[in-house]
Coordinates of C-alpha atoms (C1' of nucleotides) in Angstrom, one line a residue:
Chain A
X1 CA -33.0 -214.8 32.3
X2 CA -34.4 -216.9 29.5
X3 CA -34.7 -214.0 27.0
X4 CA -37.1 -215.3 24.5
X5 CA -36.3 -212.4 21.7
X6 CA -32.1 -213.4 21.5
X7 CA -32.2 -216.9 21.8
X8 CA -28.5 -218.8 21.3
X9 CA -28.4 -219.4 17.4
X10 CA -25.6 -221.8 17.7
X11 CA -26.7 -225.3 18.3
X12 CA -25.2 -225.5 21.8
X13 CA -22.3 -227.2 21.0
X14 CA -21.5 -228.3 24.6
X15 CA -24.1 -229.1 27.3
X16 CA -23.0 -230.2 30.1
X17 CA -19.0 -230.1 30.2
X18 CA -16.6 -229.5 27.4
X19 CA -16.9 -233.3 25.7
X20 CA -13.4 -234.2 25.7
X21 CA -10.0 -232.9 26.2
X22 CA -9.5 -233.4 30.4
X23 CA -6.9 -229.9 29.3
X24 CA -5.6 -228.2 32.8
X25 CA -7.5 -224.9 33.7
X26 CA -11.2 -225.6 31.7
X27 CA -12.0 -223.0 30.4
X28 CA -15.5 -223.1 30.3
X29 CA -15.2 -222.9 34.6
X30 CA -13.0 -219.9 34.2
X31 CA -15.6 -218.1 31.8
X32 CA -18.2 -218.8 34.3
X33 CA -15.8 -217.6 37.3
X34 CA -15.6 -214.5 35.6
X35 CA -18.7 -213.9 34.4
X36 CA -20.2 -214.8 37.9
X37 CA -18.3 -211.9 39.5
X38 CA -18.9 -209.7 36.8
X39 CA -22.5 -210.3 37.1
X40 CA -23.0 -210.3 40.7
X41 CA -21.1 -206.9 41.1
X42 CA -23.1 -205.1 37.8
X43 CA -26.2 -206.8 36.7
X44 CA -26.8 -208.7 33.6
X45 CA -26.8 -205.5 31.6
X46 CA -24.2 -204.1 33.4
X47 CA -20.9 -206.5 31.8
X48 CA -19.9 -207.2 28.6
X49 CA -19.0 -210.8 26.8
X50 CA -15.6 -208.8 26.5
X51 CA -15.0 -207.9 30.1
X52 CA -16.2 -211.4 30.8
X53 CA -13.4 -212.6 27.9
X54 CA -10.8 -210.2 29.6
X55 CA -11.4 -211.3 33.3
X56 CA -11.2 -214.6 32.1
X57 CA -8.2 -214.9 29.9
X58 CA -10.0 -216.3 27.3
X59 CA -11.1 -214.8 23.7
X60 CA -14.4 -213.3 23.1
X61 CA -15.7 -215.3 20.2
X62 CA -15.2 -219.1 23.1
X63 CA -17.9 -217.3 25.1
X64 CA -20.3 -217.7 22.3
X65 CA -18.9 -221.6 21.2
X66 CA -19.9 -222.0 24.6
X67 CA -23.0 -221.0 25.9
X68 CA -24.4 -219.2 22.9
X69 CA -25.5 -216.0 23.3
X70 CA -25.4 -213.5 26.5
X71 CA -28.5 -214.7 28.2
X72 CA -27.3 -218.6 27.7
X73 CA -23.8 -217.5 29.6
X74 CA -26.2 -215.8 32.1
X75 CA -28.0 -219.0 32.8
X76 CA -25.5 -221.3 33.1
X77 CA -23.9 -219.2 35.8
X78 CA -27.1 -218.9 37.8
X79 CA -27.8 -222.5 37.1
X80 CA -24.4 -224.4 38.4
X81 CA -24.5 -223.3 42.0
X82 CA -28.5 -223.8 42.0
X83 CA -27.8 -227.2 41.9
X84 CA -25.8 -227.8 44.6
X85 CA -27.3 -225.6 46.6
X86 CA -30.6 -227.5 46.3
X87 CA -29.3 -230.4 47.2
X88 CA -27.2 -229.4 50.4
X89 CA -30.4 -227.4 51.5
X90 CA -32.8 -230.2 51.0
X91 CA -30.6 -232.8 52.5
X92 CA -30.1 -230.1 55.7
X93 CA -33.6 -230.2 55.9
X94 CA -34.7 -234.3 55.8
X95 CA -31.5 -234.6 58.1
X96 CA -33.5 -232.4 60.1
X97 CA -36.9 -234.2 60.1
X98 CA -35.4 -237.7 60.7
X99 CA -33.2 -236.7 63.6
X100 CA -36.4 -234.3 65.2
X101 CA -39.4 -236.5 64.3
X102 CA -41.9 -235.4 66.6
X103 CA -40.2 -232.5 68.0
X104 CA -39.9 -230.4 64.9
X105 CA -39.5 -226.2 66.0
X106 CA -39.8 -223.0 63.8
X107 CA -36.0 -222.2 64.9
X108 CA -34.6 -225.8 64.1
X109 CA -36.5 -225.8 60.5
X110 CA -35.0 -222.5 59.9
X111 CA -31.8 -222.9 61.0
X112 CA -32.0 -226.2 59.1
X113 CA -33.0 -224.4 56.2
X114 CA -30.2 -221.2 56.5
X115 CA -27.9 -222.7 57.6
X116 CA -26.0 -224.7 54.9
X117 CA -26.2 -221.2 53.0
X118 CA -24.4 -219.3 55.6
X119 CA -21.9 -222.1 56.1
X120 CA -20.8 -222.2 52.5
X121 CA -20.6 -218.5 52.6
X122 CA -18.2 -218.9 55.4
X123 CA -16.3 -221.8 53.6
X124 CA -17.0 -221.8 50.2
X125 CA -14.7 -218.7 48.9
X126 CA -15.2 -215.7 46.8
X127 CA -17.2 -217.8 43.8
X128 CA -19.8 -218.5 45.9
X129 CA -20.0 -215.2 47.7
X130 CA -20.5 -214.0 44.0
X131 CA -22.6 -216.3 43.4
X132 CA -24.9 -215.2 46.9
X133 CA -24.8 -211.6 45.7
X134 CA -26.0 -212.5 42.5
X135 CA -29.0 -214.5 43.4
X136 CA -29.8 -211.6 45.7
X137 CA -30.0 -209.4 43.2
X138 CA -32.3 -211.1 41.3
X139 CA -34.7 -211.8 44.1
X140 CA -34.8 -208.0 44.4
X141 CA -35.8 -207.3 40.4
X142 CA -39.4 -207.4 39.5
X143 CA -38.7 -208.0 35.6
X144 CA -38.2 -211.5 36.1
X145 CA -36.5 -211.6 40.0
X146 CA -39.7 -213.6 40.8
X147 CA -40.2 -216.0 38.4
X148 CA -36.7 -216.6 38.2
X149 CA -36.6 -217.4 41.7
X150 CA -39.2 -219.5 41.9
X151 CA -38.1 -222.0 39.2
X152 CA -34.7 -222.5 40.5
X153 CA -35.0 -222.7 44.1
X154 CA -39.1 -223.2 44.9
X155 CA -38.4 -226.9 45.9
X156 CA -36.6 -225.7 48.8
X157 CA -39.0 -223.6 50.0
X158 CA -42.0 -225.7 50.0
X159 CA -39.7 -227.9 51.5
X160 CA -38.8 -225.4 54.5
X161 CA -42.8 -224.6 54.3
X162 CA -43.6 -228.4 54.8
X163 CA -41.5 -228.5 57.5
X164 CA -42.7 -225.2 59.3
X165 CA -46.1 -226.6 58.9
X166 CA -45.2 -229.7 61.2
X167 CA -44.3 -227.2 64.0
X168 CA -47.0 -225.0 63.8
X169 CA -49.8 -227.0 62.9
X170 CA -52.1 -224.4 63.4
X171 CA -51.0 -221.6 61.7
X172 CA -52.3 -220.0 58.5
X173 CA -50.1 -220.5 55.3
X174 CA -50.7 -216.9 54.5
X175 CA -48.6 -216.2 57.9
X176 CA -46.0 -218.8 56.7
X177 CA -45.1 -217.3 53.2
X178 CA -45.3 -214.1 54.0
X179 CA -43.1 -214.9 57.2
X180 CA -40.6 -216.8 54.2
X181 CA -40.9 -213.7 52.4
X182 CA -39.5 -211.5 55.0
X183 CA -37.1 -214.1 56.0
X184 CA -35.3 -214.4 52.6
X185 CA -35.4 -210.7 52.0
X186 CA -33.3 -210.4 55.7
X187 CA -30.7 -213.6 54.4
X188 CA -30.1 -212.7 51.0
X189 CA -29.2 -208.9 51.6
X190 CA -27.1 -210.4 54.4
X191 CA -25.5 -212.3 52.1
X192 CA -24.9 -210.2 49.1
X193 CA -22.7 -207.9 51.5
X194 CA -23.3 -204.5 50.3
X195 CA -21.2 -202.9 52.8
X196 CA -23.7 -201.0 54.0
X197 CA -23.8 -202.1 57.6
X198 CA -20.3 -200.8 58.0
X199 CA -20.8 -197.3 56.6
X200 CA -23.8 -197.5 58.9
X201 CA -22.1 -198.6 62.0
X202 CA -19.3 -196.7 61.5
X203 CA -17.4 -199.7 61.4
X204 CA -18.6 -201.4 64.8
X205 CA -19.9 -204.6 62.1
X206 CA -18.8 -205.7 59.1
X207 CA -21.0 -206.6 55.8
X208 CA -18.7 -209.6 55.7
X209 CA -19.0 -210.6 59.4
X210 CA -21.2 -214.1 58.0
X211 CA -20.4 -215.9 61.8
X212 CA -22.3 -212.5 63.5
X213 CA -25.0 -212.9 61.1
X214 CA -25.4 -216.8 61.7
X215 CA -25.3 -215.8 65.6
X216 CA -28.3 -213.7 65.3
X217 CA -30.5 -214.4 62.0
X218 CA -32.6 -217.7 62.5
X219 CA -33.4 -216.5 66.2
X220 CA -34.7 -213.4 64.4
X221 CA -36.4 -215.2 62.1
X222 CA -38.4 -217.8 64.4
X223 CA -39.4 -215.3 66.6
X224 CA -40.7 -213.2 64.1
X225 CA -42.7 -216.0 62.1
X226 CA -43.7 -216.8 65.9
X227 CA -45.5 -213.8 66.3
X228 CA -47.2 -213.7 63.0
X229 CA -48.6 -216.7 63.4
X230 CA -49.7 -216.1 67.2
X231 CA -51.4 -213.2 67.0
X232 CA -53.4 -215.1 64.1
X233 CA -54.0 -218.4 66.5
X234 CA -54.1 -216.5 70.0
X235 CA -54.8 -219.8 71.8
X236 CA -52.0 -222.0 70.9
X237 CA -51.7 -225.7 71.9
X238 CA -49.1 -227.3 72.9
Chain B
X1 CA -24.7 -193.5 41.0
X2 CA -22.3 -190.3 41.2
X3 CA -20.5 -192.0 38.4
X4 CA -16.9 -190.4 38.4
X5 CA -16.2 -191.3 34.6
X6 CA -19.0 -189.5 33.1
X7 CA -19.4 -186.4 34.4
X8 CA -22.5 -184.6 33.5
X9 CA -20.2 -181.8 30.5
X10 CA -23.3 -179.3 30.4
X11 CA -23.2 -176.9 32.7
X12 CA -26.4 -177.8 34.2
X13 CA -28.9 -175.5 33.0
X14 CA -31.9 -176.5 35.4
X15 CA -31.0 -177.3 38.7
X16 CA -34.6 -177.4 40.4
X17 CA -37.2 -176.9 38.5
X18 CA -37.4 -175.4 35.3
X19 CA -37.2 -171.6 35.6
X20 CA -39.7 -170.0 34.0
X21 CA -42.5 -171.2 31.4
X22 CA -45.0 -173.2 33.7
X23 CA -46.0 -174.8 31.0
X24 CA -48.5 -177.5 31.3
X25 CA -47.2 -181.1 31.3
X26 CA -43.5 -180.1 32.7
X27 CA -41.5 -182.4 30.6
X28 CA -38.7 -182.4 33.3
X29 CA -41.5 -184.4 35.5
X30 CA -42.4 -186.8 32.6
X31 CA -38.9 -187.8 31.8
X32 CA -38.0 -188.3 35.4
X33 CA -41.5 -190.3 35.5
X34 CA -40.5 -192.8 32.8
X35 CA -37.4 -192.9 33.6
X36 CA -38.2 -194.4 37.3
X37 CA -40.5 -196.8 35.9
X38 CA -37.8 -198.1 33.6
X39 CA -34.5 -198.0 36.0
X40 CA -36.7 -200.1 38.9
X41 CA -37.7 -202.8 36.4
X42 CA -34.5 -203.3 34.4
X43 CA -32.0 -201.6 36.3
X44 CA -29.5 -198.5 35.4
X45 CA -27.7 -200.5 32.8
X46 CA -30.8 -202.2 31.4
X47 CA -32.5 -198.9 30.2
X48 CA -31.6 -196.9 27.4
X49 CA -31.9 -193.3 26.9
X50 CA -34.0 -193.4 23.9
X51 CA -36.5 -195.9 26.0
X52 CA -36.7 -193.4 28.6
X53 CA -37.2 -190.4 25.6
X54 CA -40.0 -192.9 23.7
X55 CA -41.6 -193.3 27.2
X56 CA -41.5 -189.7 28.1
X57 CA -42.9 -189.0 24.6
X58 CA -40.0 -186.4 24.3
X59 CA -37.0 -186.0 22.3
X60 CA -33.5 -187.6 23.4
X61 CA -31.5 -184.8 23.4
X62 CA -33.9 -183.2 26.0
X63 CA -32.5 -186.3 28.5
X64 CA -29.2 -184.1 28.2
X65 CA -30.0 -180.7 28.1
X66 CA -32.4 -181.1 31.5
X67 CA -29.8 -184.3 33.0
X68 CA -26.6 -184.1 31.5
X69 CA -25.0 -187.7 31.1
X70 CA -27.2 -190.5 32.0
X71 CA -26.1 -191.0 35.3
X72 CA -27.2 -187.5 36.3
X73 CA -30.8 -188.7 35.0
X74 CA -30.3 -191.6 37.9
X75 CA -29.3 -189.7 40.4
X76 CA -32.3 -186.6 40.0
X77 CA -34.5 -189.8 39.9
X78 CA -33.5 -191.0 43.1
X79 CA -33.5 -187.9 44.5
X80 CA -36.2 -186.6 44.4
X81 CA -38.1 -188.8 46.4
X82 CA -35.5 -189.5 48.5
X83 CA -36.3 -185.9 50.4
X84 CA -39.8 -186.4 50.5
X85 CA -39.5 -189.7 52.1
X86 CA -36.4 -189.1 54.6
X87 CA -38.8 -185.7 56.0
X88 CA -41.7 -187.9 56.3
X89 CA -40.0 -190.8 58.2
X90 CA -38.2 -188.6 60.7
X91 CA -41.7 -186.3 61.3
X92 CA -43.1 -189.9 61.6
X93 CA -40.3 -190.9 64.2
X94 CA -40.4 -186.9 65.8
X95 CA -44.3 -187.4 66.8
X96 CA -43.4 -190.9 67.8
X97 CA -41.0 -189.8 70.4
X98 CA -43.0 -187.0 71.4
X99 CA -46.5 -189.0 72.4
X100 CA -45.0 -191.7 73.8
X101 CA -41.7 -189.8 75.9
X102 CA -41.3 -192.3 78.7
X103 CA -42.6 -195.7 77.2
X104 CA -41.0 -196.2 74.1
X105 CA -41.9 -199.4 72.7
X106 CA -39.2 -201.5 70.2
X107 CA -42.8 -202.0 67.7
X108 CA -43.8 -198.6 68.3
X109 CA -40.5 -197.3 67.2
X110 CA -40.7 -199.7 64.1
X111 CA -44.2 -198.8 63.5
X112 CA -43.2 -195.0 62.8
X113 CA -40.5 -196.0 60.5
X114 CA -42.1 -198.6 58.5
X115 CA -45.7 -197.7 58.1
X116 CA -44.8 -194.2 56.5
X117 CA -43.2 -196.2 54.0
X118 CA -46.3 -198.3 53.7
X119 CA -49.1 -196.2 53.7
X120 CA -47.0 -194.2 50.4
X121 CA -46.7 -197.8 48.8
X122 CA -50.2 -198.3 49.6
X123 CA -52.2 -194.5 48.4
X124 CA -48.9 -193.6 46.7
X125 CA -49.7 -194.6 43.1
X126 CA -48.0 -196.0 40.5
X127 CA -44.9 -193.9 40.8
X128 CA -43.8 -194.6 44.2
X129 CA -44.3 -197.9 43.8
X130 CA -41.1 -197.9 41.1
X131 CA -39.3 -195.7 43.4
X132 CA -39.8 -198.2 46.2
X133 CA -38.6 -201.3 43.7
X134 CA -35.7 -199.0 42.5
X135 CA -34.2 -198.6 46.1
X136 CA -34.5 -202.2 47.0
X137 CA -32.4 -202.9 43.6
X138 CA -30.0 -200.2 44.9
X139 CA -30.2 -201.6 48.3
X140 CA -28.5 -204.9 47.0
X141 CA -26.3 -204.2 44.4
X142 CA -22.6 -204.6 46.1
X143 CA -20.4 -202.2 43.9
X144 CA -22.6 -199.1 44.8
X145 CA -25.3 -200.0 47.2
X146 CA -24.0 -199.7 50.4
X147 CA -22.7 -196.2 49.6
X148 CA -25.8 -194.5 48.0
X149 CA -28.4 -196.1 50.4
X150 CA -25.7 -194.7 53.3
X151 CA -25.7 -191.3 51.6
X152 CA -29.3 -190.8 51.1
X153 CA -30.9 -192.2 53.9
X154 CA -28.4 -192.6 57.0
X155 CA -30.1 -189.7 59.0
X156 CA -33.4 -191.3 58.9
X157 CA -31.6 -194.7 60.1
X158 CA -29.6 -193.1 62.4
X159 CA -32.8 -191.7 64.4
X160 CA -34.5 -195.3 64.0
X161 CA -31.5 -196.4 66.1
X162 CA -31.5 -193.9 68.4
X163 CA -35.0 -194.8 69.2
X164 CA -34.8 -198.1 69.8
X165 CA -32.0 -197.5 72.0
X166 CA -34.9 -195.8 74.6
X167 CA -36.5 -198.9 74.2
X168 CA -33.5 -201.0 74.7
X169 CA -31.1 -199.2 77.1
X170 CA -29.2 -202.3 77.9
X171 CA -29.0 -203.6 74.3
X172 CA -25.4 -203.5 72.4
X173 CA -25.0 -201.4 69.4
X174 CA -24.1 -204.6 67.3
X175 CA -27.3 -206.0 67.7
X176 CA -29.7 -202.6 66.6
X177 CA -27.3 -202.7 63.7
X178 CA -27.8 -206.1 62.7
X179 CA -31.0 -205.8 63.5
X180 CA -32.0 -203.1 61.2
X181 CA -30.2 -205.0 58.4
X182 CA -32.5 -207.5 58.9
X183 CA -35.5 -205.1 59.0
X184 CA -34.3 -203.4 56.1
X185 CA -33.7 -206.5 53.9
X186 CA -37.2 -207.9 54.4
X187 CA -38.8 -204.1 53.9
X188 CA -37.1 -203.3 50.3
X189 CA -38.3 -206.6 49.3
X190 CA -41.6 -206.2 50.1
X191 CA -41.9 -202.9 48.5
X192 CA -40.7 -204.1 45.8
X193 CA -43.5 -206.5 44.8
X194 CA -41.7 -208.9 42.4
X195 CA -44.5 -211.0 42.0
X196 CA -42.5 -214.4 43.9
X197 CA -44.7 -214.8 46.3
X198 CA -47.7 -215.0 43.8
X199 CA -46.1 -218.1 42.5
X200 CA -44.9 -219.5 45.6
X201 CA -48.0 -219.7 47.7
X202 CA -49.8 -220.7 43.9
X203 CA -52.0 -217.3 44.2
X204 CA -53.0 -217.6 48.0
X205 CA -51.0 -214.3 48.7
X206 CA -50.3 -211.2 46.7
X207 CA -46.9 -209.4 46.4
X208 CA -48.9 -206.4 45.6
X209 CA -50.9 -206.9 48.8
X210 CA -49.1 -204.6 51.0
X211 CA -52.0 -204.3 53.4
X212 CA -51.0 -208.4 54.4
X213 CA -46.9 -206.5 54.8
X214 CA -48.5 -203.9 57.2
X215 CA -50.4 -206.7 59.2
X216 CA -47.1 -208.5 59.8
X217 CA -43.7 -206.5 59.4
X218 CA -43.4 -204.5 61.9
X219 CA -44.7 -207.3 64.8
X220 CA -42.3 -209.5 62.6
X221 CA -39.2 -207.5 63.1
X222 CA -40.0 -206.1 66.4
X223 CA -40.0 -209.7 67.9
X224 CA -37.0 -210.3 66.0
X225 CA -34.9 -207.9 67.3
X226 CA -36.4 -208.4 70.9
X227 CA -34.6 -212.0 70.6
X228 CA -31.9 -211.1 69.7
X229 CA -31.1 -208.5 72.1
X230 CA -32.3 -210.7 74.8
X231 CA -29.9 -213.4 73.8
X232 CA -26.8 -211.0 74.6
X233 CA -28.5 -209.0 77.6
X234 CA -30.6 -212.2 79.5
X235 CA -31.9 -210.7 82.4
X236 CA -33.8 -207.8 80.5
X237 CA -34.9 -204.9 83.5
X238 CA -38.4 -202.7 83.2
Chain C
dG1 C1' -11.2 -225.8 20.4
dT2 C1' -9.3 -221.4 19.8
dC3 C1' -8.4 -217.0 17.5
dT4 C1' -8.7 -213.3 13.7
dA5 C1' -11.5 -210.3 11.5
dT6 C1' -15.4 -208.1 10.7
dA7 C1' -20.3 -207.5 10.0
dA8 C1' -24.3 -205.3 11.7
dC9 C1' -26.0 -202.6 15.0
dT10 C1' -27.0 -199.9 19.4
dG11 C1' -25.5 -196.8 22.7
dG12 C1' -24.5 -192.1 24.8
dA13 C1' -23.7 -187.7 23.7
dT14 C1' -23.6 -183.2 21.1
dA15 C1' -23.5 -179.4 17.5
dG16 C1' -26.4 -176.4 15.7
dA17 C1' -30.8 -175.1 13.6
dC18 C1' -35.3 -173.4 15.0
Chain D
dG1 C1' -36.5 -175.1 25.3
dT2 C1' -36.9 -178.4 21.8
dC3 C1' -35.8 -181.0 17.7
dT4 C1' -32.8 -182.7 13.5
dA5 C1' -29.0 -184.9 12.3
dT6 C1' -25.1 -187.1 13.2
dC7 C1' -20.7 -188.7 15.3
dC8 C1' -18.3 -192.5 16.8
dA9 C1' -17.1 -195.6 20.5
dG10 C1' -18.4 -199.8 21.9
dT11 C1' -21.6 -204.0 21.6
dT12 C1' -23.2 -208.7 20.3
dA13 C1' -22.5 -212.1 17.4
dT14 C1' -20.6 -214.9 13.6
dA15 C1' -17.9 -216.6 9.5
dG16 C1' -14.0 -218.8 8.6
dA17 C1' -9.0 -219.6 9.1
dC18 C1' -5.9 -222.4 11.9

DNA sequence: GTCTATAACTGGATAGAC
DNA sequence: GTCTATCCAGTTATAGAC
């Protein structure tokens, strides 16, 4: 978000957590639980600071004592997940590195790299299958999907990029981001879950089915950046 | 859209086209115009129907007297497209099937269903190019998505399916479907050109360079789903 | 920190003149 | 068919009491 023309006019009276008072249910986490689902399910524009307040239990007017205006609540949402998911992703991948020095592949970078996403969507409950749907949805919105995006979560991908390099050390880095390009377009639909599969397969597989997408996606993947890259290097060493 | 709590109260005065008067600029086209341009970059909640009047260069109350409420203005938009597209895809798959009866290829198949799409995107204009952005948004939001991309475009995806199932007799229906997910999810984002990959490859590639997408989808996905199949069916025949 | 009350405004929608 | 004028429900946001 970052909407320069409403900017919070409070002067953030809590960054980070609530200062003091360790009081039972925080309710700065519930506001951003609810606002999170709210969000993912009907776009930014789509929820208001009261259905956020009503999911949440909370008043209307602690919204704003919190995170200031829409856009700040917004950001703090996207934001909280981001972080953690950074550091799970870029730790998957270093594991990855240090255990396959030397013998680095295109399928062990990107299962390295997809992964820990599809794992916590397995594991981590219905917040951060919210939070999956969200981010998906803002990858997919050319306002500011893009450069949203990138300043959240390009470390990770020049990360995986780095990494894809060492395995194909002849490819072009055209082939590489557009092959990342195509890859996170296939992952984050698969994790938003839009049901669509079902309708489509008349219930054979399920939108929620994360195992049968972790069983087939990074062998998709690899081949698919295989052959980009191979029919730009036709004579491949090694 | 087919939003159940605002029905449309008018009883829809134009269904079609305007009856008579073919008058010059056809305001029913220019509102529908502005109105796709402004639902792909800020989405159905995100756009008011005074921005879509200003934009139009037409009064609001004409929104309601062609549209009715605001969600029949969504729905004609995605409409009307929609038919052009779905009868040029399934002509595209038709020839397909017809000049290569017999030797059906898995990138052949996904040649005529993707590069249709393309070559609009790419000698389209300006138009198309928000359509294309609109349906990747609609494509993954959760609380509709799954339903309106089923409802518009199934028949074409059905036919895909049924294609590639001549090219892969032995493969299991779980594994087309999953694999058109995939295909689909990198597609819609491509078309939709939000500008990441700009950023992430730091100008090397071009979102709006959908000439690069036609060099590499379709060998991208075709691999893809190749692998996978495999893995469940090892000893492929033919 | 939390809630009440309300200001200030924007939104969709329509009646009725032309 | 198109525009003027307007209704009014619902929105963000805040001031100020507790």
């Amino acid at each position: 978000m970052t909407d320069n023309k409403t900017q919070p006019r409070r002067p953030a009276p809590a960054r980070g957590r609530p200062p003091k008072s360790a009081k039972g249910p925080d309710l700065r986490q519930k506001i951003l639980d609810a606002a999170e689902g709210l969000f993912a399910r009907h776009s930014f524009y789509g929820v208001t600071t009261r259905q956020v307040a009503f999911e949440a239990g909370v008043d209307v007017a602690l919204i704003h004592y919190y995170f200031g205006a829409k856009s700040g609540l917004f950001d703090a949402v996207f934001l909280r997940r981001a972080e953690i998911l950074n550091k799970v992703r870029l730790d998957s991948l270093d594991a990855y590195e240090k255990t396959h020095a030397g013998a680095v592949t295109v399928e062990g970078a990107i299962q390295a790299f997809i992964n820990p996403l599809l794992d916590i969507s397995l594991t981590g409950g219905a917040g951060w299958k919210s939070y999956f749907a969200l981010v998906a949805q803002v990858n997919n919105t050319p306002a500011w999907g893009g450069e949203t995006m990138t300043r959240f979560f390009d470390p990770v991908v020049q990360r995986l990029i780095a990494v894809l390099r060492k395995a194909l050390p002849h490819a072009r880095d055209e082939d590489l981001f557009w092959g990342y390009q195509f890859l996170t377009g296939s992952m984050m639909l698969a994790v938003s879950e839009t049901g669509r599969i079902d309708l489509l397969s008349k219930g054979l597989c399920h939108a929620s089915d994360i195992a049968a997408v972790k069983e087939r996606l990074s062998a998709y993947c690899a081949a698919g950046l295989l052959t980009v890259v191979e029919r730009h290097t036709p004579s491949l060493p090694a």
